[in-house]
Coordinates of C-alpha atoms in Angstrom, one line a residue:
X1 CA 0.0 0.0 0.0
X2 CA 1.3 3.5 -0.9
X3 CA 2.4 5.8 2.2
X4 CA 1.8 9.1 0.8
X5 CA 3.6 10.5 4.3
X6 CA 6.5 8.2 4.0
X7 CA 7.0 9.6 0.3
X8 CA 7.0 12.6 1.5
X9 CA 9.5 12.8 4.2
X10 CA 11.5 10.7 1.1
X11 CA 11.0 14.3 -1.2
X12 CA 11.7 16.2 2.1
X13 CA 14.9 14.9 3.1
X14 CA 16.2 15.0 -0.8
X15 CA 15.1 18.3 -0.5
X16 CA 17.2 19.1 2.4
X17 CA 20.2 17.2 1.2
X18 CA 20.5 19.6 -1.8
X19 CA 19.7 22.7 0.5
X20 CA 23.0 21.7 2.5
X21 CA 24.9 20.5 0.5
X22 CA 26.9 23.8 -0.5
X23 CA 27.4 24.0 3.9
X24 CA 30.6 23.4 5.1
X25 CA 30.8 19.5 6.2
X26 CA 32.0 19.3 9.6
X27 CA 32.3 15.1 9.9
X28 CA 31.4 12.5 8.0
X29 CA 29.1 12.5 4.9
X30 CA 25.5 11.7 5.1
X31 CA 24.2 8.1 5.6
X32 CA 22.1 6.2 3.1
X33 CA 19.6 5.0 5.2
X34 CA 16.7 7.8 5.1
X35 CA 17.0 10.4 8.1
X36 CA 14.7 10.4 10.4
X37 CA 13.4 14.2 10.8
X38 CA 12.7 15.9 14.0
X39 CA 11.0 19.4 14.5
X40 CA 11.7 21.7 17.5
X41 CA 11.4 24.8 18.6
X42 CA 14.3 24.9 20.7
X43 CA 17.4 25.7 18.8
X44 CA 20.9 25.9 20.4
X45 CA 22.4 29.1 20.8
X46 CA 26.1 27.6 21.3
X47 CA 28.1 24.6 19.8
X48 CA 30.4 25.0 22.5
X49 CA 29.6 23.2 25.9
X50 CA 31.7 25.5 27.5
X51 CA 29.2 28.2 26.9
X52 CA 26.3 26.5 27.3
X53 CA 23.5 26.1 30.2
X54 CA 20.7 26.3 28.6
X55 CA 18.4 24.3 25.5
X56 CA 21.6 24.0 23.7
X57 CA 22.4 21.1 25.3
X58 CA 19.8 19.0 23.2
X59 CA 22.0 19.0 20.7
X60 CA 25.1 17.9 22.6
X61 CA 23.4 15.0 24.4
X62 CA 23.6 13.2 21.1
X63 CA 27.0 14.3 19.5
X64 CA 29.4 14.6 22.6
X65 CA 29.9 12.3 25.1
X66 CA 30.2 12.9 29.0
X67 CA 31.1 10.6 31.3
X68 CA 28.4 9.5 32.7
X69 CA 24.9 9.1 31.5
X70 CA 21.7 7.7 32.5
X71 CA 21.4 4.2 30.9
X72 CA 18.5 2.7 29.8
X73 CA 16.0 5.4 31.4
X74 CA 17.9 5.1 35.0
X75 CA 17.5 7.8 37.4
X76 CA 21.0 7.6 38.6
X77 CA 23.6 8.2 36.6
X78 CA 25.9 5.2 35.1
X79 CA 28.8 4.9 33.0
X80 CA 29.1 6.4 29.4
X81 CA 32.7 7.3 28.5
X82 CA 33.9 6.2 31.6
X83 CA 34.1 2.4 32.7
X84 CA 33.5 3.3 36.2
X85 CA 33.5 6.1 38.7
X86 CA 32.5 6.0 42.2
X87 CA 33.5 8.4 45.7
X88 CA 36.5 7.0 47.1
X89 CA 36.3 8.5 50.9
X90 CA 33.5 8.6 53.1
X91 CA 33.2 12.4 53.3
X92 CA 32.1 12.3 48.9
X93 CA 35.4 14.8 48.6
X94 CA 37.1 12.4 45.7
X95 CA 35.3 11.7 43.1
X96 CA 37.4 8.8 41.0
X97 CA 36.8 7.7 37.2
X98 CA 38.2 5.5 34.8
X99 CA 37.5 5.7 31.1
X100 CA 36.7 2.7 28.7
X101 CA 39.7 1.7 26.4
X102 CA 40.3 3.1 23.2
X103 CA 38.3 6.1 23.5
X104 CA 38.7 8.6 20.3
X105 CA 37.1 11.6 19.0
X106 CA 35.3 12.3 15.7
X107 CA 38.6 13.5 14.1
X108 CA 40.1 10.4 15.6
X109 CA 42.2 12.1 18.4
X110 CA 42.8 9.9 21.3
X111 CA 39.5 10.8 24.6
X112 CA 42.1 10.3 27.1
X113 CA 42.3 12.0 30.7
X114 CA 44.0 14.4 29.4
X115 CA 40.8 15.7 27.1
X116 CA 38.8 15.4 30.4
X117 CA 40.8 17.3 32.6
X118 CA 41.4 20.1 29.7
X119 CA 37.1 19.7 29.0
X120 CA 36.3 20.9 33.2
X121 CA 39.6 22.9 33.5
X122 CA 38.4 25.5 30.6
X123 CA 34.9 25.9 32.1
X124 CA 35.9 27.1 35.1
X125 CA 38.9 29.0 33.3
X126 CA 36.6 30.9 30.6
X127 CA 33.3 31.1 33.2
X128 CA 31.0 32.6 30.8
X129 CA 28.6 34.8 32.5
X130 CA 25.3 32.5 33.0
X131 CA 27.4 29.7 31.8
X132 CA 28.2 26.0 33.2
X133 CA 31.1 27.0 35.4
X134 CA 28.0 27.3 37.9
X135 CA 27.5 24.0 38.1
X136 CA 31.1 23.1 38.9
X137 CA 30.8 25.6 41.9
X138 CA 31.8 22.5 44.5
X139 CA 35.1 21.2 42.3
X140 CA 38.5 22.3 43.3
X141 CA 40.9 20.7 40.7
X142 CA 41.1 17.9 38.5
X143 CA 43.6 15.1 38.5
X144 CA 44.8 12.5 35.8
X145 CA 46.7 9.1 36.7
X146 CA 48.0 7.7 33.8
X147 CA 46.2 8.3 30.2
X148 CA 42.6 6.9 31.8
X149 CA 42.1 7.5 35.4
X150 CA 41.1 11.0 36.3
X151 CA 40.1 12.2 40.2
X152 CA 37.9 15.1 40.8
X153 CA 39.0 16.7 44.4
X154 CA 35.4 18.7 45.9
X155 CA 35.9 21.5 48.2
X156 CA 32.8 20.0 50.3
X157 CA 31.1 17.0 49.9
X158 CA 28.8 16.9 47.3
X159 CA 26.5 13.9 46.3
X160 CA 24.8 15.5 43.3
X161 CA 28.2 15.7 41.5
X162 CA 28.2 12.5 39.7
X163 CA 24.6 14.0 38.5
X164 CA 26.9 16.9 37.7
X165 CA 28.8 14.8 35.4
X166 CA 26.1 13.6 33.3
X167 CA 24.5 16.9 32.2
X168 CA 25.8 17.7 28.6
X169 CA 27.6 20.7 30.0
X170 CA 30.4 18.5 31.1
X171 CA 30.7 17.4 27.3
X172 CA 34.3 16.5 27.1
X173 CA 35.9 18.1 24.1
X174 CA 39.6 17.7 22.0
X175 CA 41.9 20.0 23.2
X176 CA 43.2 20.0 19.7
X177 CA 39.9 21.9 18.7
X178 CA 38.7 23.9 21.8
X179 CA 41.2 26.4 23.3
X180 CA 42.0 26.8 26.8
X181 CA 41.1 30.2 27.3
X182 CA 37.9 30.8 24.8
X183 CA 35.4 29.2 22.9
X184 CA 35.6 27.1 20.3
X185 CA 34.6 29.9 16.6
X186 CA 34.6 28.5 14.0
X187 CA 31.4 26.7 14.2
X188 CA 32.3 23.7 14.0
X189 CA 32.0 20.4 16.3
X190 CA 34.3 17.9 17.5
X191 CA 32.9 14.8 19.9
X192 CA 32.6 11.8 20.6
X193 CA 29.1 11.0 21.1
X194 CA 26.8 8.8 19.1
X195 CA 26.3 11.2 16.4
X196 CA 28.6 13.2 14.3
X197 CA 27.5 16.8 13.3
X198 CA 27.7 16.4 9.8
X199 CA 26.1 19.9 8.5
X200 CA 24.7 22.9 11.3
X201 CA 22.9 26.1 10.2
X202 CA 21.8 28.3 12.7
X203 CA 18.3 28.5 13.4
X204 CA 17.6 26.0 10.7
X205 CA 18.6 22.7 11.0
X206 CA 21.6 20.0 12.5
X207 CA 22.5 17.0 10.4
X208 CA 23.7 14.3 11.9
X209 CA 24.7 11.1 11.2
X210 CA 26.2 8.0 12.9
X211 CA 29.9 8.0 14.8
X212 CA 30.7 4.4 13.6
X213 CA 33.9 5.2 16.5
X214 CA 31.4 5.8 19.3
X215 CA 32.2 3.6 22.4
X216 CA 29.7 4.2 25.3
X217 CA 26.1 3.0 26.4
X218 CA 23.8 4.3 24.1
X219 CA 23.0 1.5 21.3
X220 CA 21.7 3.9 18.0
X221 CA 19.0 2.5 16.6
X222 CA 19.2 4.8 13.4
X223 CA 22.0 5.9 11.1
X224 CA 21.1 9.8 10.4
X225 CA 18.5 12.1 11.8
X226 CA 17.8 15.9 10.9
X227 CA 16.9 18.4 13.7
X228 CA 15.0 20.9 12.1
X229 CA 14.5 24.2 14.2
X230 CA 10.7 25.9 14.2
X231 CA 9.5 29.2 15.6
X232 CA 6.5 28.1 16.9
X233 CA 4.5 25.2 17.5
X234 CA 2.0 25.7 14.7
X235 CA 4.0 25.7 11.9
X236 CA 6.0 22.4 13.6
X237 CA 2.7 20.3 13.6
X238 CA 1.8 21.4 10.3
X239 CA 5.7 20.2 9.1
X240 CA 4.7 17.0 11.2
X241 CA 0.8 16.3 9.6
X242 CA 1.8 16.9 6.3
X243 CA 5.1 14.5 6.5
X244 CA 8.2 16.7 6.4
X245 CA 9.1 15.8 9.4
X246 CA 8.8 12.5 11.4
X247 CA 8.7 13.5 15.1
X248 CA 8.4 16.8 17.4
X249 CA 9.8 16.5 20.6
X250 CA 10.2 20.8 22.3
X251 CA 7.7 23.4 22.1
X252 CA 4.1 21.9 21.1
X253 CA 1.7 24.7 21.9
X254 CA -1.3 23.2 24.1
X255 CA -3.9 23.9 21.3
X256 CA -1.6 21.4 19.2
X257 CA -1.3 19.4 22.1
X258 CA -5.2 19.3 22.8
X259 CA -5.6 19.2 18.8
X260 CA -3.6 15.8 18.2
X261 CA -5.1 14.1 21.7
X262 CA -8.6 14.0 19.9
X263 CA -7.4 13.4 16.4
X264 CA -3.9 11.4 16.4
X265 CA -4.8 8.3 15.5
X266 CA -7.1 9.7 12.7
X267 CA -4.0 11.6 11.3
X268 CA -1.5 8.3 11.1
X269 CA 0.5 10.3 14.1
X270 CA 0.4 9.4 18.1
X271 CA 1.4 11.3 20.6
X272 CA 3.3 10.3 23.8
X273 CA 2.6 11.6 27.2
X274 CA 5.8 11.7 29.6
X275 CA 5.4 13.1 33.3
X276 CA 7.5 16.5 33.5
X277 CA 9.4 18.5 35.5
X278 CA 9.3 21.3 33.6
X279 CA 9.2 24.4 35.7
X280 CA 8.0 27.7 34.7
X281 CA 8.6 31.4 36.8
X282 CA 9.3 35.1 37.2
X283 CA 12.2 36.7 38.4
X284 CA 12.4 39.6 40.0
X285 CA 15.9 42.2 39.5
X286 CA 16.8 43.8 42.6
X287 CA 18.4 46.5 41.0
X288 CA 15.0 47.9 40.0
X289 CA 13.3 50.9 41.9
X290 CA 10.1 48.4 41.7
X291 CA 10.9 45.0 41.8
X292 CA 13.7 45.1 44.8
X293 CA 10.5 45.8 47.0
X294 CA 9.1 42.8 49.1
X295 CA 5.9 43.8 49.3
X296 CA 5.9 44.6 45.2
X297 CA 7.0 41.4 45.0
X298 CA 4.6 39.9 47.3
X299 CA 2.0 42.0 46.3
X300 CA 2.6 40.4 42.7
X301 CA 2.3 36.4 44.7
X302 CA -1.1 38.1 46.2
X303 CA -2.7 38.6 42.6
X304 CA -1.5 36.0 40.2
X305 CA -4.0 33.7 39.2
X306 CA -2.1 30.2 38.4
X307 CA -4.8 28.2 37.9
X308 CA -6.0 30.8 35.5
X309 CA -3.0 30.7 33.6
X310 CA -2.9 27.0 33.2
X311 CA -6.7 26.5 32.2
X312 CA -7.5 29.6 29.8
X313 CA -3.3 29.8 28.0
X314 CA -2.1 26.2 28.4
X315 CA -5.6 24.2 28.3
X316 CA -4.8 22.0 31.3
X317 CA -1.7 20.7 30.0
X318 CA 0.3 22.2 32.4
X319 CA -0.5 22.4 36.4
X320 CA 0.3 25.4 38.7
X321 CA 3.0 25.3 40.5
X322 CA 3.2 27.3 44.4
X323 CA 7.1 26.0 44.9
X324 CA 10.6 26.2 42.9
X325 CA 10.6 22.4 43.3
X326 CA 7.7 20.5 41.0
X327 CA 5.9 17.9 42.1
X328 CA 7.2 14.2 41.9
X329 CA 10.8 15.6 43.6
X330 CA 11.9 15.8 47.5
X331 CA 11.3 18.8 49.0
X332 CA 8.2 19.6 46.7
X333 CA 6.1 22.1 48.9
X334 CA 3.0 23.9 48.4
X335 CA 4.3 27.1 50.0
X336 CA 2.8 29.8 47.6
X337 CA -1.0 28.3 48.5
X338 CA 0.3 28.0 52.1
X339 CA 1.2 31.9 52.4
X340 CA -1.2 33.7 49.9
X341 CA -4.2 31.3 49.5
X342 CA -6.3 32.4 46.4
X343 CA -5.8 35.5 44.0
X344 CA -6.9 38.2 45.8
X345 CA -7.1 41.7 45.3
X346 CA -7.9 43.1 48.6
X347 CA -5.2 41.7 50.7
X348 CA -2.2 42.9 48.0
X349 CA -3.9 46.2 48.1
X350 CA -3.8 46.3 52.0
X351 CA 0.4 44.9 51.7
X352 CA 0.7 47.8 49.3
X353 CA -1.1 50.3 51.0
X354 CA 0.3 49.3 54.4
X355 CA 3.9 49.7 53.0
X356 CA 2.7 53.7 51.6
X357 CA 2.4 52.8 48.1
X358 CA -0.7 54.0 47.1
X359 CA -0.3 54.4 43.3
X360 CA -0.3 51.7 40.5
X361 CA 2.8 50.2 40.6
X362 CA 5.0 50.4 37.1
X363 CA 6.9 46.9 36.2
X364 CA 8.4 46.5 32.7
X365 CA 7.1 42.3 32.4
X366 CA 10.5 40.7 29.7
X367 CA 9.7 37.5 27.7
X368 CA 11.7 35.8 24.9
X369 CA 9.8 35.0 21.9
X370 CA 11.2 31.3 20.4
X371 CA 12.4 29.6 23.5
X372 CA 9.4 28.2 25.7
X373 CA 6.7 27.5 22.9
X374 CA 4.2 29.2 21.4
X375 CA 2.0 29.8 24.5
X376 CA 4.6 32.2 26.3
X377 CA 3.2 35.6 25.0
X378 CA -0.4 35.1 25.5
X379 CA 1.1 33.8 29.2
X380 CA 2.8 36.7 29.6
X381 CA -0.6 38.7 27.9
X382 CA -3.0 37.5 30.6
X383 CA -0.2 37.7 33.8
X384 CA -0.6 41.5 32.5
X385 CA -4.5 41.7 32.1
X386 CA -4.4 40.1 35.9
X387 CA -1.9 42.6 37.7
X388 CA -3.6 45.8 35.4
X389 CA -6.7 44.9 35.8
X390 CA -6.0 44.4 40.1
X391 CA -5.8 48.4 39.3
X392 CA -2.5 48.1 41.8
X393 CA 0.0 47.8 38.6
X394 CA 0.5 49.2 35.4
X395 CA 2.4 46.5 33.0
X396 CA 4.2 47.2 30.2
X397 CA 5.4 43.8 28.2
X398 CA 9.0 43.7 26.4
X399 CA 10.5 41.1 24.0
X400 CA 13.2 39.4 22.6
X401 CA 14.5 36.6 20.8
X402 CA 16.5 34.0 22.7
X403 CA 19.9 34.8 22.0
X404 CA 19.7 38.6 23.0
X405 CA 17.3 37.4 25.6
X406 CA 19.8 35.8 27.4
X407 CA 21.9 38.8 27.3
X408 CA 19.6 41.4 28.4
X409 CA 18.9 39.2 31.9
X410 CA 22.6 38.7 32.1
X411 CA 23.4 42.6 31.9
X412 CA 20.6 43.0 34.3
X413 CA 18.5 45.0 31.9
X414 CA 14.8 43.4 33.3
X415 CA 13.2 44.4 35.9
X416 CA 10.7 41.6 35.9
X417 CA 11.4 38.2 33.1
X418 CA 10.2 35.1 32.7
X419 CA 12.2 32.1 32.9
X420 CA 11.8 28.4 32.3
X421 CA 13.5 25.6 33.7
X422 CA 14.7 22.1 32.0
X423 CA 16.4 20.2 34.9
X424 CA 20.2 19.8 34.7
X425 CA 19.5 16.5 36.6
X426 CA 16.1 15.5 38.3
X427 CA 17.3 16.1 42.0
X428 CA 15.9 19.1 44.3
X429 CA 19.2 20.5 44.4
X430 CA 19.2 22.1 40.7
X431 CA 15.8 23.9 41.7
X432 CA 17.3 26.1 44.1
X433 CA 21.2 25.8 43.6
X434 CA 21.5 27.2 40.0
X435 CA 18.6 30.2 40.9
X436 CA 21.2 31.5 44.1
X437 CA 24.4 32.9 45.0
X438 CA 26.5 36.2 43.3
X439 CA 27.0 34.0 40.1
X440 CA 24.0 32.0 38.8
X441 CA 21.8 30.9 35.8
X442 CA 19.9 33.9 36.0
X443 CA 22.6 36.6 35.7
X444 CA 20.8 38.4 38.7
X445 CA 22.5 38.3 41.7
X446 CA 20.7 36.9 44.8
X447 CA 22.5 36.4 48.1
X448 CA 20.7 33.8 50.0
X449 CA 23.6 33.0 52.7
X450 CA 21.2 30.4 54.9
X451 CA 20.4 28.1 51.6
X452 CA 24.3 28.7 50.0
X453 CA 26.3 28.7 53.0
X454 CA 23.8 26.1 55.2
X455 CA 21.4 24.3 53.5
X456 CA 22.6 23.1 50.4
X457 CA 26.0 21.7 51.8
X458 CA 24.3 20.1 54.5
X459 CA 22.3 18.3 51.8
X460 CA 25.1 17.3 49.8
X461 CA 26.4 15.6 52.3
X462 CA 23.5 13.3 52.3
X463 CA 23.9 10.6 49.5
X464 CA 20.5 9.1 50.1
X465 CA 18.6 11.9 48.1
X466 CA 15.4 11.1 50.1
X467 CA 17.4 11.8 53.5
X468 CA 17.1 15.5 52.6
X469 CA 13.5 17.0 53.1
X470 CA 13.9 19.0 55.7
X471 CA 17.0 20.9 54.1
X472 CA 14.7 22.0 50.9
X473 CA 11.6 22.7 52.7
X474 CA 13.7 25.6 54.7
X475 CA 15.3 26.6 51.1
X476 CA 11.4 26.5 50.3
X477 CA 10.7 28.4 53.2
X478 CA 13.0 31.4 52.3
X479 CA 12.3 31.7 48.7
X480 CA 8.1 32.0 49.9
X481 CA 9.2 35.2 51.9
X482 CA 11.5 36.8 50.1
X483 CA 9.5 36.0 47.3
X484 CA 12.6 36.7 44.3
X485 CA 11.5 34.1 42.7
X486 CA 8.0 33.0 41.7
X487 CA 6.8 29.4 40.3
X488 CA 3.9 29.4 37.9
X489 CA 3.8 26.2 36.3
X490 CA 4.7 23.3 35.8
X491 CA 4.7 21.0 32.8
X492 CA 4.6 17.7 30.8
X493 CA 6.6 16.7 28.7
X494 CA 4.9 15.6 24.6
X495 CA 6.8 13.3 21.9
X496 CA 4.2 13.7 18.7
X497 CA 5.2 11.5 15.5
X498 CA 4.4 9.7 12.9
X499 CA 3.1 5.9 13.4
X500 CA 5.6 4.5 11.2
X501 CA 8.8 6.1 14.2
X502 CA 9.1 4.1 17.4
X503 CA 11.4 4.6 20.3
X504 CA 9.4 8.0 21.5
X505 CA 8.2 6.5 24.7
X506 CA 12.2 5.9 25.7
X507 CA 13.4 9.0 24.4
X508 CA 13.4 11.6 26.7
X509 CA 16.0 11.3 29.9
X510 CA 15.2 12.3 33.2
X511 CA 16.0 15.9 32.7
X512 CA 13.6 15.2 29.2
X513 CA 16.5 15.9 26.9
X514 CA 15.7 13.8 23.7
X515 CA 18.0 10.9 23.0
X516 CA 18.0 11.2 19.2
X517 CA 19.3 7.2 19.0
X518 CA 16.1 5.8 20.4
X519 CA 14.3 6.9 17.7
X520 CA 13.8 4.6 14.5
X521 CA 11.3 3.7 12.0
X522 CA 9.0 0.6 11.6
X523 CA 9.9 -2.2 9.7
X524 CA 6.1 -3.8 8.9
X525 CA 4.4 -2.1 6.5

């Protein structure tokens, strides 16, 4: 029986092959099995891990290679480029691995200890602002013994670290390729992950194909797939209904989402439900006149309608969310509810009020445009219509696109921006951690001595994760009243593709980056 889809994807990828072609290669040619083709709308804004701590590392979970991973859908992290690592002290200060034999790169350098102390050494060294040097705030040095043993020395103990390891920030790179002291320009990659990068253009679409030298856990079940980069979820599921693409797997808008729930199966497509830990929130500059108030800030808590949020913008496909740590995780509170209760009016009038404010409060409300999906301005549209129409603000919305996104909240130009979070690792720890200290994720300094200098160290020491409750519900506890940081939402997590692709109920990781080898297509037709 004729597939007219199947044809089509055929046409599509052609197409794309002679589109690319006059790109500089950057690895291996293209593979003649037929690429599978996968729509996002989360595009990288690096090709450097060194820069990187945000959506870019979607691409580098599946062309470089860190050394650790999370096997088989594990929720602890296991051995990828190296054969074993484990703490050898009681006090989690040494953190020991040794890497499989004959590791190489793409270009066929030798992955030796050598890469993997260079890889961590030139994070810390370059420490782009808002980059993954923040993650790496517990390591002191880095050891090698020999051309495959390497030993990470903590300053404190630190259980989350071999979690740490196996985000794609700690990508280990040839230091043939990727200086020192800087990033990597030239646009091009060099790994040692499943994939090679075999063609990039920004904002378009990666090509990659399979590393035939790839030695690690993941077992490809595909020779070539083709990311191909949307701005918005409408157009994506269009790409994906009319065949031109074969799977979408960041960004579906919740109409889309509600849309293919009723009529999949009608379509030829299906569409995989995965429980998230998505987070969505506001940040609050205290640099601004405004937003460096409590009881603005507060005041803000009082009127916000969640529930709102999530049944008129997001169509119940996303739940609210009253703590910085989602459901499903340790420490998960309800603190939000706890304080404030319902939206209400009256009482953020009285905070106001009672603090001598007595005019509508001005607050500049920043939002990117292509990172979170296609739902984040009319998010953004109603938290206005709430907090105007309370009569106790007066909101004026901004914009930007991702890239200058990131460095307008990095300068410290917002007074008020919205923020998601994909976890680096699914442990309570990177939903406080990363949002605290002088130096974090968010570019905006917040000095929170109790949960940096107290709290989290205490829970690090703590290798059972579920030993450490009471440490988060305090960090809970002061983020509710100081109220720097407030949670909205919090999501799940969507694979839509065609029926002929399996593999989209294993490919999303704990932290719900997609693992592009999962994905194949169906032999019986």
């Amino acid at each position: 029986m004729f597939n007219r889809n199947r044809f089509l994807r055929r046409l599509a990828a052609i197409t794309s092959i002679s589109l690319v072609a006059g790109c500089s290669a950057l690895s291996s040619g293209p593979s003649d099995e037929e690429p599978i083709l996968v729509g996002t709308t989360s595009a990288p804004s690096t090709l450097d891990p060194a820069a990187s701590w945000d959506n870019s590392w979607e691409l580098f979970r599946n062309v470089y290679q860190t050394l650790l991973n999370y096997p088989d859908g594990a929720a602890e992290p296991g051995p990828d480029a190296a054969e074993s690592c484990g703490f050898t002290d009681e006090k989690n200060l040494a953190y020991r691995c040794v890497l499989r034999r004959h590791l190489t790169f793409s270009d066929g350098d030798a992955l030796d200890a050598r890469a993997v102390k260079h890889s961590f050494d030139r994070i810390k060294r370059i420490d782009v602002p808002g980059g993954p040097a923040g993650l790496l705030g517990s390591l002191d040095r880095v050891e090698t013994r020999g051309t495959r043993e390497v030993v990470f020395h903590l300053k404190e103990p630190d259980a989350t670290f071999p979690f740490v390891l196996a985000t794609p920030a700690m990508s280990i790179v040839d230091p043939a390729e990727y200086p020192a002291d800087r990033l990597r320009e030239d646009g091009e990659v060099t790994g040692s992950g499943p994939y090679t990068l075999a063609s990039y253009e920004e904002g378009e679409e990666a090509r990659l194909t399979g590393n035939d030298t790839y030695r690690g856990y993941a077992q490809r079940k595909n020779e070539a797939v083709t990311i191909r980069y949307f701005q918005d979820s409408s157009s994506m599921v269009e790409a994906l209904r009319s065949g031109k693409i074969d799977v979408t797997y960041r960004g579906l808008g919740a109409s889309d989402i509600v849309s293919l729930q009723d009529r999949a199966s009608r379509e030829g497509l299906q569409l995989v439900e995965n429980p998230g830990i998505e987070i969505s929130y506001l940040v609050f500059n205290p640099k601004d006149p405004w937003a460096r108030k409590t009881v603005v800030r507060k005041a803000v808590a009082q009127v916000v309608d969640r529930a709102a949020i999530a049944h008129t913008v997001y169509k119940d496909t996303v739940q609210p969310l009253y703590s910085m740590i989602p459901a499903g995780l340790t420490g998960h509170t309800t603190g939000f509810f706890d304080d404030y209760g319902d939206p209400s009016v009256t009482k953020a009038h009285e905070m106001l009020t009672g603090a001598g404010i007595t005019e509508p409060v001005p607050l500049t409300l920043w939002y990117t445009t292509d990172r979170y999906g296609s739902e984040t301005a009319p998010e953004f549209r109603e938290l206005k219509r709430q907090l105007d129409e309370s009569g106790l603000f007066r909101v004026t919305l901004k914009s930007r696109p991702w890239k200058q996104y990131v460095g307008g909240y990095q300068k410290g130009e917002y007074p008020v921006f919205g923020r998601g979070w994909f976890p680096d690792f699914p442990d309570p720890d990177n939903y406080i951690a990363p949002f605290v200290g002088r130096q974090n994720a968010l570019g905006t300094p917040y000095e929170a001595p109790e949960i940096t200098d107290v709290l989290l160290p205490q829970s690090r020491r703590a290798s059972n994760r579920a030993d450490v409750m009471k440490e988060f519900e305090d960090a809970q506890r002061i983020l509710v009243d100081e109220a720097r940081l407030l949670p909205l939402w919090q999501g799940k997590q969507y694979v839509a593709a065609s029926e002929d692709i399996s593999g989209g109920e294993r490919a999303l990781d704990p932290s719900t980056i997609m693992l592009m080898w999962e994905l194949s297509r169906k032999t019986s037709w």
